PDB file of C-alpha atoms and ligand atoms in Angstrom:
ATOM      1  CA  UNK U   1     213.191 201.915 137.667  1.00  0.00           C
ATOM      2  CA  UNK U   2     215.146 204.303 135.067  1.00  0.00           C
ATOM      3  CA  UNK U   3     216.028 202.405 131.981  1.00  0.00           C
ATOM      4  CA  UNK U   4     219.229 200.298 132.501  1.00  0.00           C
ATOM      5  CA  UNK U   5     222.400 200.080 130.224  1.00  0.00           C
ATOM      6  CA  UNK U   6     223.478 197.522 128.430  1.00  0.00           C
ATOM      7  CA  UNK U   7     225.940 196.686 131.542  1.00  0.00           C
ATOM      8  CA  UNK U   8     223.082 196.141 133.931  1.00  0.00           C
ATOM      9  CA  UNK U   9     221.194 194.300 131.698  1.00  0.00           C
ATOM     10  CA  UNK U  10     223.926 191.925 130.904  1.00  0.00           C
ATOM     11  CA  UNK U  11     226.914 192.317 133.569  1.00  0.00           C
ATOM     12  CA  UNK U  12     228.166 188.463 132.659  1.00  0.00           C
ATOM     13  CA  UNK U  13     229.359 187.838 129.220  1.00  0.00           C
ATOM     14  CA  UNK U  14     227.235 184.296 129.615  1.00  0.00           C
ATOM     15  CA  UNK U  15     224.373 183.259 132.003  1.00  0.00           C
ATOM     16  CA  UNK U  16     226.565 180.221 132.605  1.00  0.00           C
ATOM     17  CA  UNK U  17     229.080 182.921 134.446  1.00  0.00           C
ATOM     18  CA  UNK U  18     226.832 182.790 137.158  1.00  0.00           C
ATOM     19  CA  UNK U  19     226.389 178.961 137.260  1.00  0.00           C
ATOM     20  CA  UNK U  20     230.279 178.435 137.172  1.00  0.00           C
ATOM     21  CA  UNK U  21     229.918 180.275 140.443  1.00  0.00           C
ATOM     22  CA  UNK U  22     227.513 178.282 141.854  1.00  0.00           C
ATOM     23  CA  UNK U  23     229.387 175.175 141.396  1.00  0.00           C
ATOM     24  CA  UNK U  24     232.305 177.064 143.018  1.00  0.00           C
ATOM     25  CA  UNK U  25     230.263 177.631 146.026  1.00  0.00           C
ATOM     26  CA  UNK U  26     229.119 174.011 146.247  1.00  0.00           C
ATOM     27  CA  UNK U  27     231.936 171.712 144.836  1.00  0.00           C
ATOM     28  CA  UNK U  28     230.745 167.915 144.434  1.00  0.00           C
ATOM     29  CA  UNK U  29     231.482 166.167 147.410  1.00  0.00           C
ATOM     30  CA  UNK U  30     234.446 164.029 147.003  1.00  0.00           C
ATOM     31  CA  UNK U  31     236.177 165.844 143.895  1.00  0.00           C
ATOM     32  CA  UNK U  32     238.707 167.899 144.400  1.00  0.00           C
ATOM     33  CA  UNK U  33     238.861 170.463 141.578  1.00  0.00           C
ATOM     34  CA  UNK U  34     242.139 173.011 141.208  1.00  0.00           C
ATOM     35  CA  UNK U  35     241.351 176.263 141.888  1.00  0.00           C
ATOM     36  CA  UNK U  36     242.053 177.604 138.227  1.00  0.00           C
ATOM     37  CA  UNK U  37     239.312 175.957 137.349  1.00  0.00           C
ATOM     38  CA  UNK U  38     237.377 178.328 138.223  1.00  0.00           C
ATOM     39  CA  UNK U  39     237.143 181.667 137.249  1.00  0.00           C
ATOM     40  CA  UNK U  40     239.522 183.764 139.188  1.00  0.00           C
ATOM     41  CA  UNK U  41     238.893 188.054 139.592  1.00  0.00           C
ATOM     42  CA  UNK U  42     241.804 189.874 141.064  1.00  0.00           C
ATOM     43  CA  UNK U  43     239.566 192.791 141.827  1.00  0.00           C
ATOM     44  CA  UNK U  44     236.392 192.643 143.750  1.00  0.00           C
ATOM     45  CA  UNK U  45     235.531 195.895 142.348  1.00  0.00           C
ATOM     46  CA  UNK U  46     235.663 194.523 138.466  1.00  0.00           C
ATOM     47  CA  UNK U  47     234.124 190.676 139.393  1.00  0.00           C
ATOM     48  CA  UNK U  48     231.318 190.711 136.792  1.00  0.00           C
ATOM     49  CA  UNK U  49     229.581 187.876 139.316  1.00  0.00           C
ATOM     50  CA  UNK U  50     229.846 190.865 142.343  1.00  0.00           C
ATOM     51  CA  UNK U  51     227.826 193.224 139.838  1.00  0.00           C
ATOM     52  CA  UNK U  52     225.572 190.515 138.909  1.00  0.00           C
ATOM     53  CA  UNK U  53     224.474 189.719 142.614  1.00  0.00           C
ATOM     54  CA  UNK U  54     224.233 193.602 143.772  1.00  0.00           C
ATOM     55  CA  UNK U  55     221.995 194.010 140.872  1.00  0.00           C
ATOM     56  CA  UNK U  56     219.695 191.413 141.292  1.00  0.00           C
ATOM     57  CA  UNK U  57     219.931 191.825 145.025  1.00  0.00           C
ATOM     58  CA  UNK U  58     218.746 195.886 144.440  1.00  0.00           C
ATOM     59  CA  UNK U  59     216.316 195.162 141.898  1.00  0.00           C
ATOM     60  CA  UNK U  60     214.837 192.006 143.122  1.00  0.00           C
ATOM     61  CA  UNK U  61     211.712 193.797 145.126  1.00  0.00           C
ATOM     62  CA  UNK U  62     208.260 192.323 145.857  1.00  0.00           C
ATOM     63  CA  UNK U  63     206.915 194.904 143.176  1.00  0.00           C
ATOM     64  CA  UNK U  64     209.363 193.492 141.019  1.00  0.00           C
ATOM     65  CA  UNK U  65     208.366 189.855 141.140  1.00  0.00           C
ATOM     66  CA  UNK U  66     204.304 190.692 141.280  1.00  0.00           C
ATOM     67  CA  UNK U  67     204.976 192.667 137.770  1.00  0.00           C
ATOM     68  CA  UNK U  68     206.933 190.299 136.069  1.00  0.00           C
ATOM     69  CA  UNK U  69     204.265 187.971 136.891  1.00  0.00           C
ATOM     70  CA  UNK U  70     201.638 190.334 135.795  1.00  0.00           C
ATOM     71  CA  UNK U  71     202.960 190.308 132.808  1.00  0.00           C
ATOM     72  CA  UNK U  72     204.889 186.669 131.683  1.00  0.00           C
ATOM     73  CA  UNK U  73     202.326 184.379 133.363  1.00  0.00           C
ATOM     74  CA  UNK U  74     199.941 185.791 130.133  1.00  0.00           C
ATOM     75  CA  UNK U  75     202.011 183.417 128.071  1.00  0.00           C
ATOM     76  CA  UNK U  76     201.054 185.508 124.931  1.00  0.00           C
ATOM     77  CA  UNK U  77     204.782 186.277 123.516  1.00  0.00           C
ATOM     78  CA  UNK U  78     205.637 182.989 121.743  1.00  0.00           C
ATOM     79  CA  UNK U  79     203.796 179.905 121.252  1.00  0.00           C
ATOM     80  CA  UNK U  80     205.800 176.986 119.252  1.00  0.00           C
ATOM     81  CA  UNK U  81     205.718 173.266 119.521  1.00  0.00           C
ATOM     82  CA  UNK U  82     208.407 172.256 122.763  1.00  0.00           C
ATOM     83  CA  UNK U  83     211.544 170.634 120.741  1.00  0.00           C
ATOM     84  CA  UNK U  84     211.563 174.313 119.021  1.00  0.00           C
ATOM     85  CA  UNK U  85     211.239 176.094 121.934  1.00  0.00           C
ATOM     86  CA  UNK U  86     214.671 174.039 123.452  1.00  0.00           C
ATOM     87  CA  UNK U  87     216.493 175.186 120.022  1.00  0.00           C
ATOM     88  CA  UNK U  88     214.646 179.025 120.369  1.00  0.00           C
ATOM     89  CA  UNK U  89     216.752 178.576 123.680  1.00  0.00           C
ATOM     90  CA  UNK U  90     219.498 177.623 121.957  1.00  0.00           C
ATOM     91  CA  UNK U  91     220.208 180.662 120.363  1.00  0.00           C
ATOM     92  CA  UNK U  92     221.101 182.102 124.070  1.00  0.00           C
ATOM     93  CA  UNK U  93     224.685 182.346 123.239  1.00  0.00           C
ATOM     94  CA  UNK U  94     228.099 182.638 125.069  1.00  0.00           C
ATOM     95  CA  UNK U  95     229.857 185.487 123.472  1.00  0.00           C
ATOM     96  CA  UNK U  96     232.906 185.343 125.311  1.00  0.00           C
ATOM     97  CA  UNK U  97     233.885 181.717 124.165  1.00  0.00           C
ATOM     98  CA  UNK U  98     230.873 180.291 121.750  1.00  0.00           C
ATOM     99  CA  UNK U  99     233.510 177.595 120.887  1.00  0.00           C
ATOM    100  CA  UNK U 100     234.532 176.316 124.033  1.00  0.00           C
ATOM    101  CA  UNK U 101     231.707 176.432 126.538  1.00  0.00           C
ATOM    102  CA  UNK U 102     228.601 173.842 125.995  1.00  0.00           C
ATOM    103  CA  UNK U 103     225.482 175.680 124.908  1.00  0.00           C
ATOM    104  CA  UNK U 104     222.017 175.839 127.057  1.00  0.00           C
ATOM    105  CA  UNK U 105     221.133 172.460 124.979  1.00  0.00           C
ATOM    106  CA  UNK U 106     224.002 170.596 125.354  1.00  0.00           C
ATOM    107  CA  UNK U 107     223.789 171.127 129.301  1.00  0.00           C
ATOM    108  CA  UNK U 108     220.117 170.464 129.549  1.00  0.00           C
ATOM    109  CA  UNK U 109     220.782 166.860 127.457  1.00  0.00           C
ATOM    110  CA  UNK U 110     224.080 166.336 130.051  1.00  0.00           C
ATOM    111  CA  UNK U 111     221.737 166.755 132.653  1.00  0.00           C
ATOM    112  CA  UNK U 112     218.728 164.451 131.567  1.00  0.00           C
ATOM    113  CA  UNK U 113     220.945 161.708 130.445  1.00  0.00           C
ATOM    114  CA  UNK U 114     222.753 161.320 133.860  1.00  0.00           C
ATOM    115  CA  UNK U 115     219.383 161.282 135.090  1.00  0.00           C
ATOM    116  CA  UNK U 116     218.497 158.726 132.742  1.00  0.00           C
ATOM    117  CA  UNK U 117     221.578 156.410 133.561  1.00  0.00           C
ATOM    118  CA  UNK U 118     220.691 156.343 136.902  1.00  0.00           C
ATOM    119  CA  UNK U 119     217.483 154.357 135.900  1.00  0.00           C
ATOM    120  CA  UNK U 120     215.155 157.586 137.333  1.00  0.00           C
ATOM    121  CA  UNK U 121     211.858 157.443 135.998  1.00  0.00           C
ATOM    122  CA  UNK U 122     210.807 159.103 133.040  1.00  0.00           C
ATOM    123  CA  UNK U 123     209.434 162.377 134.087  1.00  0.00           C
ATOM    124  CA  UNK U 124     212.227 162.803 135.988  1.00  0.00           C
ATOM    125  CA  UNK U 125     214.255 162.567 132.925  1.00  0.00           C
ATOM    126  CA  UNK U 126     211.775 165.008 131.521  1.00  0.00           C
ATOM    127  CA  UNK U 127     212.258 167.399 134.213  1.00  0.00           C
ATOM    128  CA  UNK U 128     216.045 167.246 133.688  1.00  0.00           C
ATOM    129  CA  UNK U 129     215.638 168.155 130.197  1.00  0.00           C
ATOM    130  CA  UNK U 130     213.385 171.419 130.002  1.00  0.00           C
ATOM    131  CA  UNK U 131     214.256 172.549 133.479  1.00  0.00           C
ATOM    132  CA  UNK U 132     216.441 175.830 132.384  1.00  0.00           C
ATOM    133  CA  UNK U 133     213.877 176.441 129.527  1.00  0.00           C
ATOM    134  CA  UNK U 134     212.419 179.496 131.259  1.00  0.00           C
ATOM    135  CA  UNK U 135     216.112 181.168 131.044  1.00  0.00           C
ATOM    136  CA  UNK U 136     214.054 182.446 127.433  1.00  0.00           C
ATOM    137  CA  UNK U 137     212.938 185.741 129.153  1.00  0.00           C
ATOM    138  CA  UNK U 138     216.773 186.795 128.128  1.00  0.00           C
ATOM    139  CA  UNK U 139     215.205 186.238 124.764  1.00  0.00           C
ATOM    140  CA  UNK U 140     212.454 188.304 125.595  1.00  0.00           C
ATOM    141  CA  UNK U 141     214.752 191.333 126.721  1.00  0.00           C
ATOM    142  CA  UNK U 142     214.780 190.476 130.786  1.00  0.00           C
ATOM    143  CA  UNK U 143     217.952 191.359 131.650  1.00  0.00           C
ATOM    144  CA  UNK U 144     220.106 188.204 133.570  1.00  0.00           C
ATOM    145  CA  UNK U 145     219.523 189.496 137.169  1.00  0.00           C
ATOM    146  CA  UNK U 146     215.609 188.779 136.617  1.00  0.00           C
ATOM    147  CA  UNK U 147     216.613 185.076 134.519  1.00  0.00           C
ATOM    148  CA  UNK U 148     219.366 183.676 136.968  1.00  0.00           C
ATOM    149  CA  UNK U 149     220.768 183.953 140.250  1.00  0.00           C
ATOM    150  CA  UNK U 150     220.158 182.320 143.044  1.00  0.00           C
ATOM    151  CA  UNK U 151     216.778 182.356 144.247  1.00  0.00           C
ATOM    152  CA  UNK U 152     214.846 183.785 147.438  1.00  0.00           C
ATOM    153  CA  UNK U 153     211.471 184.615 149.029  1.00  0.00           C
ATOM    154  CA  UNK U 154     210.629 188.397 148.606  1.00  0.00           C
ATOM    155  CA  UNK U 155     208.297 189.895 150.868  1.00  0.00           C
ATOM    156  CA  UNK U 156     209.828 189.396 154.064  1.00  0.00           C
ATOM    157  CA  UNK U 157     213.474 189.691 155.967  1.00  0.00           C
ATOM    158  CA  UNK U 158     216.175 188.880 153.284  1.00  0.00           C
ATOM    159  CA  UNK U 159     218.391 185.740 154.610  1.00  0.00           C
ATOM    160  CA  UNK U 160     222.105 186.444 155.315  1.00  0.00           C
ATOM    161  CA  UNK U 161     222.225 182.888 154.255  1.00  0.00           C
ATOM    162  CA  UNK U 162     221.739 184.041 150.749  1.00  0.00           C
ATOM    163  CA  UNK U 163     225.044 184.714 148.515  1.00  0.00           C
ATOM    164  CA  UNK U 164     226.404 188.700 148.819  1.00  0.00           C
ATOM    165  CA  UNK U 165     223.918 189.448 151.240  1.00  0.00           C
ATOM    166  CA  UNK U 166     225.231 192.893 151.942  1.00  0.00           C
ATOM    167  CA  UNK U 167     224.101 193.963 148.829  1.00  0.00           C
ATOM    168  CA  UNK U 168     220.302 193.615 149.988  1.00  0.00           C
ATOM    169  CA  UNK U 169     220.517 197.026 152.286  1.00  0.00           C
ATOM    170  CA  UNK U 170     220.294 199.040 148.728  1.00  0.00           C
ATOM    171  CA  UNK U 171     216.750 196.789 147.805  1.00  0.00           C
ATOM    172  CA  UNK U 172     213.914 199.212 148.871  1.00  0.00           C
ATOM    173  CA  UNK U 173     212.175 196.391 150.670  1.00  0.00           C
ATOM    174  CA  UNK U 174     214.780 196.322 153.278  1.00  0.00           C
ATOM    175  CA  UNK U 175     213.305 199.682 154.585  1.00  0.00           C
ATOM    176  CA  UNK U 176     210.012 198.782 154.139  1.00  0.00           C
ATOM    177  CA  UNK U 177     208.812 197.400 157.082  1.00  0.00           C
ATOM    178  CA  UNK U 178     206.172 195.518 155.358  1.00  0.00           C
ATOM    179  CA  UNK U 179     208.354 192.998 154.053  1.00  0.00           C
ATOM    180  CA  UNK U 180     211.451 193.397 156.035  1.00  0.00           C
ATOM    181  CA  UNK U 181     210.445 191.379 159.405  1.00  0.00           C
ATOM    182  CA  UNK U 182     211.412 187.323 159.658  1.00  0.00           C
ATOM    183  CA  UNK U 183     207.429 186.623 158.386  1.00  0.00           C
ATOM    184  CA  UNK U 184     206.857 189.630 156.427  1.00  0.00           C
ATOM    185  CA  UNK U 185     204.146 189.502 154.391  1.00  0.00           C
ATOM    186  CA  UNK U 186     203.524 185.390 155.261  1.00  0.00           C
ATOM    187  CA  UNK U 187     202.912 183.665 158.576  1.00  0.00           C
ATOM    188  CA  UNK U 188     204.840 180.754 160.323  1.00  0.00           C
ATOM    189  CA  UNK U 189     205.470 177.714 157.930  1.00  0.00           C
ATOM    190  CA  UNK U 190     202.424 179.154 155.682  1.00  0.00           C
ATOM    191  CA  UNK U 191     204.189 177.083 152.787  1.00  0.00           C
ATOM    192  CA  UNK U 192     205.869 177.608 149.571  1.00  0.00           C
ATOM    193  CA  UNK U 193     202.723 177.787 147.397  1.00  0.00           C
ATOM    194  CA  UNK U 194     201.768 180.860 149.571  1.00  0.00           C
ATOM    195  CA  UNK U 195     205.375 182.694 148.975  1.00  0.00           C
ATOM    196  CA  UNK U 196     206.100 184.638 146.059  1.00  0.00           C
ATOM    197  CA  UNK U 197     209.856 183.802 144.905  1.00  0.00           C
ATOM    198  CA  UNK U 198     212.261 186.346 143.593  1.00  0.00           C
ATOM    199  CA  UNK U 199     211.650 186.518 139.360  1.00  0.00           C
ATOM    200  CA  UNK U 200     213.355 183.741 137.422  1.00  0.00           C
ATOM    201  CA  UNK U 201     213.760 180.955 134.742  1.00  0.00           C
ATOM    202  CA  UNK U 202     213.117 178.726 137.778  1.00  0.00           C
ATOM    203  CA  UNK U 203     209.061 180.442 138.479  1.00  0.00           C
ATOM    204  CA  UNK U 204     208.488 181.142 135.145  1.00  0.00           C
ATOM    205  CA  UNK U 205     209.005 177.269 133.638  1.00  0.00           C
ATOM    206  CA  UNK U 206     206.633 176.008 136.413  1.00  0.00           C
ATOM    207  CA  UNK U 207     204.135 178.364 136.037  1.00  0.00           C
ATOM    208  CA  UNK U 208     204.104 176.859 132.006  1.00  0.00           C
ATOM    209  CA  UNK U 209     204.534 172.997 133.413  1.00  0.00           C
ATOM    210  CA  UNK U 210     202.538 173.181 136.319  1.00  0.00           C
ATOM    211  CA  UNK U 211     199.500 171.297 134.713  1.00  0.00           C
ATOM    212  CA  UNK U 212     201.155 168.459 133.049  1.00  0.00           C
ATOM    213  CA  UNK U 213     204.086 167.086 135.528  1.00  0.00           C
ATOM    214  CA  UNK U 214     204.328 165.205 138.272  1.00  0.00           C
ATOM    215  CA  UNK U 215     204.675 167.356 141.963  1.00  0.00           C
ATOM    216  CA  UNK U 216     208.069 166.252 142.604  1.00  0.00           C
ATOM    217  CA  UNK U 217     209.045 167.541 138.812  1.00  0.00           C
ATOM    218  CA  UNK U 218     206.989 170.422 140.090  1.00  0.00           C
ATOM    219  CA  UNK U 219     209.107 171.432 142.908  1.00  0.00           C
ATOM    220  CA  UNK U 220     212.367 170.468 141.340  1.00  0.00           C
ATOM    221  CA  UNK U 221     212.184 172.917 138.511  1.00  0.00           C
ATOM    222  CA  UNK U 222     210.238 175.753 140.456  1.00  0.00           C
ATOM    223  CA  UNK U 223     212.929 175.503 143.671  1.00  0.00           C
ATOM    224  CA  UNK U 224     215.992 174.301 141.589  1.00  0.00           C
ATOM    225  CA  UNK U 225     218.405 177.801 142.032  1.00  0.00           C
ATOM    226  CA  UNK U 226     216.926 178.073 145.789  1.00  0.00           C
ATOM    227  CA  UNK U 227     220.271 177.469 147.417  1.00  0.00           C
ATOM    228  CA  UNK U 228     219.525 179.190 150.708  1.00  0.00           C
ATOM    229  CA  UNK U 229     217.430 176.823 151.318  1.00  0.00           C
ATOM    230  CA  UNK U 230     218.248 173.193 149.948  1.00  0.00           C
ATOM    231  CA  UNK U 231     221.974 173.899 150.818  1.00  0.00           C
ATOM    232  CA  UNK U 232     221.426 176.473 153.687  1.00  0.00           C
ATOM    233  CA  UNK U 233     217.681 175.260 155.218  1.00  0.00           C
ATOM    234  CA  UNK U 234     217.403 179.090 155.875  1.00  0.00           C
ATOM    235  CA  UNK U 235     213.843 178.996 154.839  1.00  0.00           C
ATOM    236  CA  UNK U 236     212.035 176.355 157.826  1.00  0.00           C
ATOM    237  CA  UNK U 237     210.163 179.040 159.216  1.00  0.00           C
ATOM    238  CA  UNK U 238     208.096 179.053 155.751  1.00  0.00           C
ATOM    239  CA  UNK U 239     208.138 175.802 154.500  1.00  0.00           C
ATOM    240  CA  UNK U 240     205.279 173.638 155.688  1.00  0.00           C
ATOM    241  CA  UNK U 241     205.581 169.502 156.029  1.00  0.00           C
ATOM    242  CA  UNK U 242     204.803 168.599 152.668  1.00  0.00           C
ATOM    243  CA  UNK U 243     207.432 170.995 150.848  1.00  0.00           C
ATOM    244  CA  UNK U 244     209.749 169.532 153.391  1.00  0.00           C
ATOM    245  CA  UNK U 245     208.750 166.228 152.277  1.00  0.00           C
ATOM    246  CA  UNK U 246     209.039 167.337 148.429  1.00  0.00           C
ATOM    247  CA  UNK U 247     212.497 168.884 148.629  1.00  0.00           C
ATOM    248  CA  UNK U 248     213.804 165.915 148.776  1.00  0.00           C
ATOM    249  CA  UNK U 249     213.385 165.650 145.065  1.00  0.00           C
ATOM    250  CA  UNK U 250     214.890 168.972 145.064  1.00  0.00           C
ATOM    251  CA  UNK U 251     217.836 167.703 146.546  1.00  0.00           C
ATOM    252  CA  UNK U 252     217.625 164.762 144.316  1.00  0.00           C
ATOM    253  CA  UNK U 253     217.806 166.729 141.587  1.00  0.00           C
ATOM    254  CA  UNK U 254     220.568 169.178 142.238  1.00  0.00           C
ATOM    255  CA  UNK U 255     223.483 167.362 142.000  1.00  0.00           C
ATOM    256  CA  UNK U 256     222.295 166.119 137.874  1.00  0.00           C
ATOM    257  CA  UNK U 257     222.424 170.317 137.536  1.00  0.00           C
ATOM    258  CA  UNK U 258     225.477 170.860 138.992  1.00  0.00           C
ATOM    259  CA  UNK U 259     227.501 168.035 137.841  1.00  0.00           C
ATOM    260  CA  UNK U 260     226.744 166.459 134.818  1.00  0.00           C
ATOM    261  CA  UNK U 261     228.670 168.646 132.918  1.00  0.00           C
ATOM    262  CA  UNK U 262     231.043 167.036 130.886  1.00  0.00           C
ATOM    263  CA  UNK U 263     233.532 168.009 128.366  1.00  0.00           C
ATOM    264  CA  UNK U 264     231.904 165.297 125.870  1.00  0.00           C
ATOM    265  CA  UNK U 265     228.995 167.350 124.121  1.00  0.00           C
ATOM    266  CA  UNK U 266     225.842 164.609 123.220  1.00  0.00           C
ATOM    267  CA  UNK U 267     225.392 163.651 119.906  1.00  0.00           C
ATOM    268  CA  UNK U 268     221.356 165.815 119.585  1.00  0.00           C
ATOM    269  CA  UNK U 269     220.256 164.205 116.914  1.00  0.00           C
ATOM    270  CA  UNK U 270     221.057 161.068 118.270  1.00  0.00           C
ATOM    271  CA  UNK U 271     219.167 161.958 121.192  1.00  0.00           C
ATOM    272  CA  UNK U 272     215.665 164.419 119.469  1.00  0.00           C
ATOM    273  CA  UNK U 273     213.816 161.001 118.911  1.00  0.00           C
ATOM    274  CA  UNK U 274     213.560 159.720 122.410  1.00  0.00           C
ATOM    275  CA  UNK U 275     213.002 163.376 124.201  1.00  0.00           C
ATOM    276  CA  UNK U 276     210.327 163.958 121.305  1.00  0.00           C
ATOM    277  CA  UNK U 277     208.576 161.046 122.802  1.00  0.00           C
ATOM    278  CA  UNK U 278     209.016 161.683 126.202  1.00  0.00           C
ATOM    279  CA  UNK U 279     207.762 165.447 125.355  1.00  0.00           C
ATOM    280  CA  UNK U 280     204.855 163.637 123.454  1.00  0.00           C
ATOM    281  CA  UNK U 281     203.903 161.770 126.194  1.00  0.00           C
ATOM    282  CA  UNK U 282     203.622 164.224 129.080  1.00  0.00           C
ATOM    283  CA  UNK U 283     203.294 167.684 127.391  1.00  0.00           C
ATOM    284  CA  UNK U 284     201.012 169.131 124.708  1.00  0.00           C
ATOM    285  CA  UNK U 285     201.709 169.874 121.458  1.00  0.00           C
ATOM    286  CA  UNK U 286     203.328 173.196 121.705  1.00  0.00           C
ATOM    287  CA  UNK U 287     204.329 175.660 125.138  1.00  0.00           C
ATOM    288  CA  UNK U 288     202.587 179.083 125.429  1.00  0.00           C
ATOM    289  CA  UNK U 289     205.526 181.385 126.203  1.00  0.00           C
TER     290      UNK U 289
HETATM  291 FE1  FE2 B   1     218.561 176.642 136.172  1.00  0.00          FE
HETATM  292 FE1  FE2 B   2     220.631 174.031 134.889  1.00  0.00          FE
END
């Protein structure tokens, strides 16, 4: 890949850009919201979420994912005890309004505190509260089409379930004819475990969990930006029974994501002592980044 500008590294002026869209894609049930709530572009041409999609959609390969795993499943770039890594996070920025939108913290506390008021158990609480922690490759100079985005199996036919799909016939996969029938590279319901995932904060964070939570924590933070399939079910042929079974949780789980955000921002000092416990009590001492 030639070296990218600054634009393709970073076509949204916040990684919360793209969730905004999300939620505009899959409104909660039940709530009407006005459409100028949302972020409105006149021009499709000049619709920074548009750029972000065709981006990830043409850079999003199976090389791709099997080199960013090469290299960030070492875990050798940071290594800092967990309530630092959640403020390293923190310093992920909105530039276009740092006053007015809720920073990565402030979400990831709305998030694990609905969870918590709904009586959950505790890992799920857990799971509510680190589960965007792995949007830190931005910090480590990933640009946000290999962070966020709605996520996908690579290595076989690209869904037309999956947002912008168009944009997949400029990935070279889609000509390759190793990846680009229904099974590609995998065989019928083979199972998740056994299907590499386009690159994201949603991979990465399990790969540094995946010894020390629950399954069900497991699959909600590894699967939590796979729309096409917990929304779509565009995925069957490749799930087996028991991820079937587990995305239940992911479906469980979505909803505290997508609409726990409130204009009230928690009080985080109020809040450190209980999630420094809770980190205490499932996690060790410090995450390997
Ligand atoms: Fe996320
Ligand atoms: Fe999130």
């Amino acid at each position: 890949m030639e070296k990218l500008t600054e634009k393709e590294m970073s076509p949204l002026s916040s990684l919360d850009v793209w969730e905004d869209d999300v939620l505009s894609r899959y409104p909660e049930p039940g709530i009407a919201k006005a459409k100028d709530e949302f972020r409105v572009y006149n021009d499709a041409e000049d619709n920074p979420v548009r750029e972000f999609y065709r981006l990830n959609h043409t850079y999003q390969t199976y090389g791709n994912v099997l080199a960013k795993k090469a290299n960030f499943l070492q875990f050798d770039k940071k290594e800092m005890p967990w309530w630092s890594a959640m403020e390293y996070l923190n310093t992920l920025v909105d530039e276009s309004d740092p006053d007015i939108s809720l920073d990565q913290l402030q979400h990831l506390l709305q998030t694990s505190e609905a969870i918590r008021a709904d009586g959950h158990p505790d890992w799920f609480v857990l799971t509510g509260f680190i589960h965007d922690l792995g949007k830190v490759l931005c910090l480590f100079g990933e640009p946000q089409w290999n962070v966020v985005g709605d996520s996908f199996p690579v290595g076989c036919k690209f869904s037309d379930k999956i947002v912008y799909p168009e944009f997949f016939a400029a990935n070279p996969d889609n000509d390759d004819e190793r990846y680009n029938t229904k099974y590609g590279v995998y065989t019928h319901q083979c199972g998740l475990d056994n299907v590499h995932m386009s690159w994201g904060h949603d991979e990465y964070l399990y790969h540094i969990t995946k010894d020390y939570l629950p399954e069900e924590a497991l699959y909600m933070i590894r699967y939590h930006s796979f729309y096409s399939q917990h929304r779509e079910k565009a995925y069957d042929h490749l799930l087996n029974a028991h991820d079937q079974e587990m995305f239940k949780w992911v479906d469980k789980f979505n909803p505290y994501d997508l609409y726990s955000k409130s204009p009230k921002p928690p009080v985080v000092s109020e809040l450190k002592p209980y999630y420094e416990d809770l980190i205490a009590k499932y996690l060790p001492a410090t995450v390997k980044l």
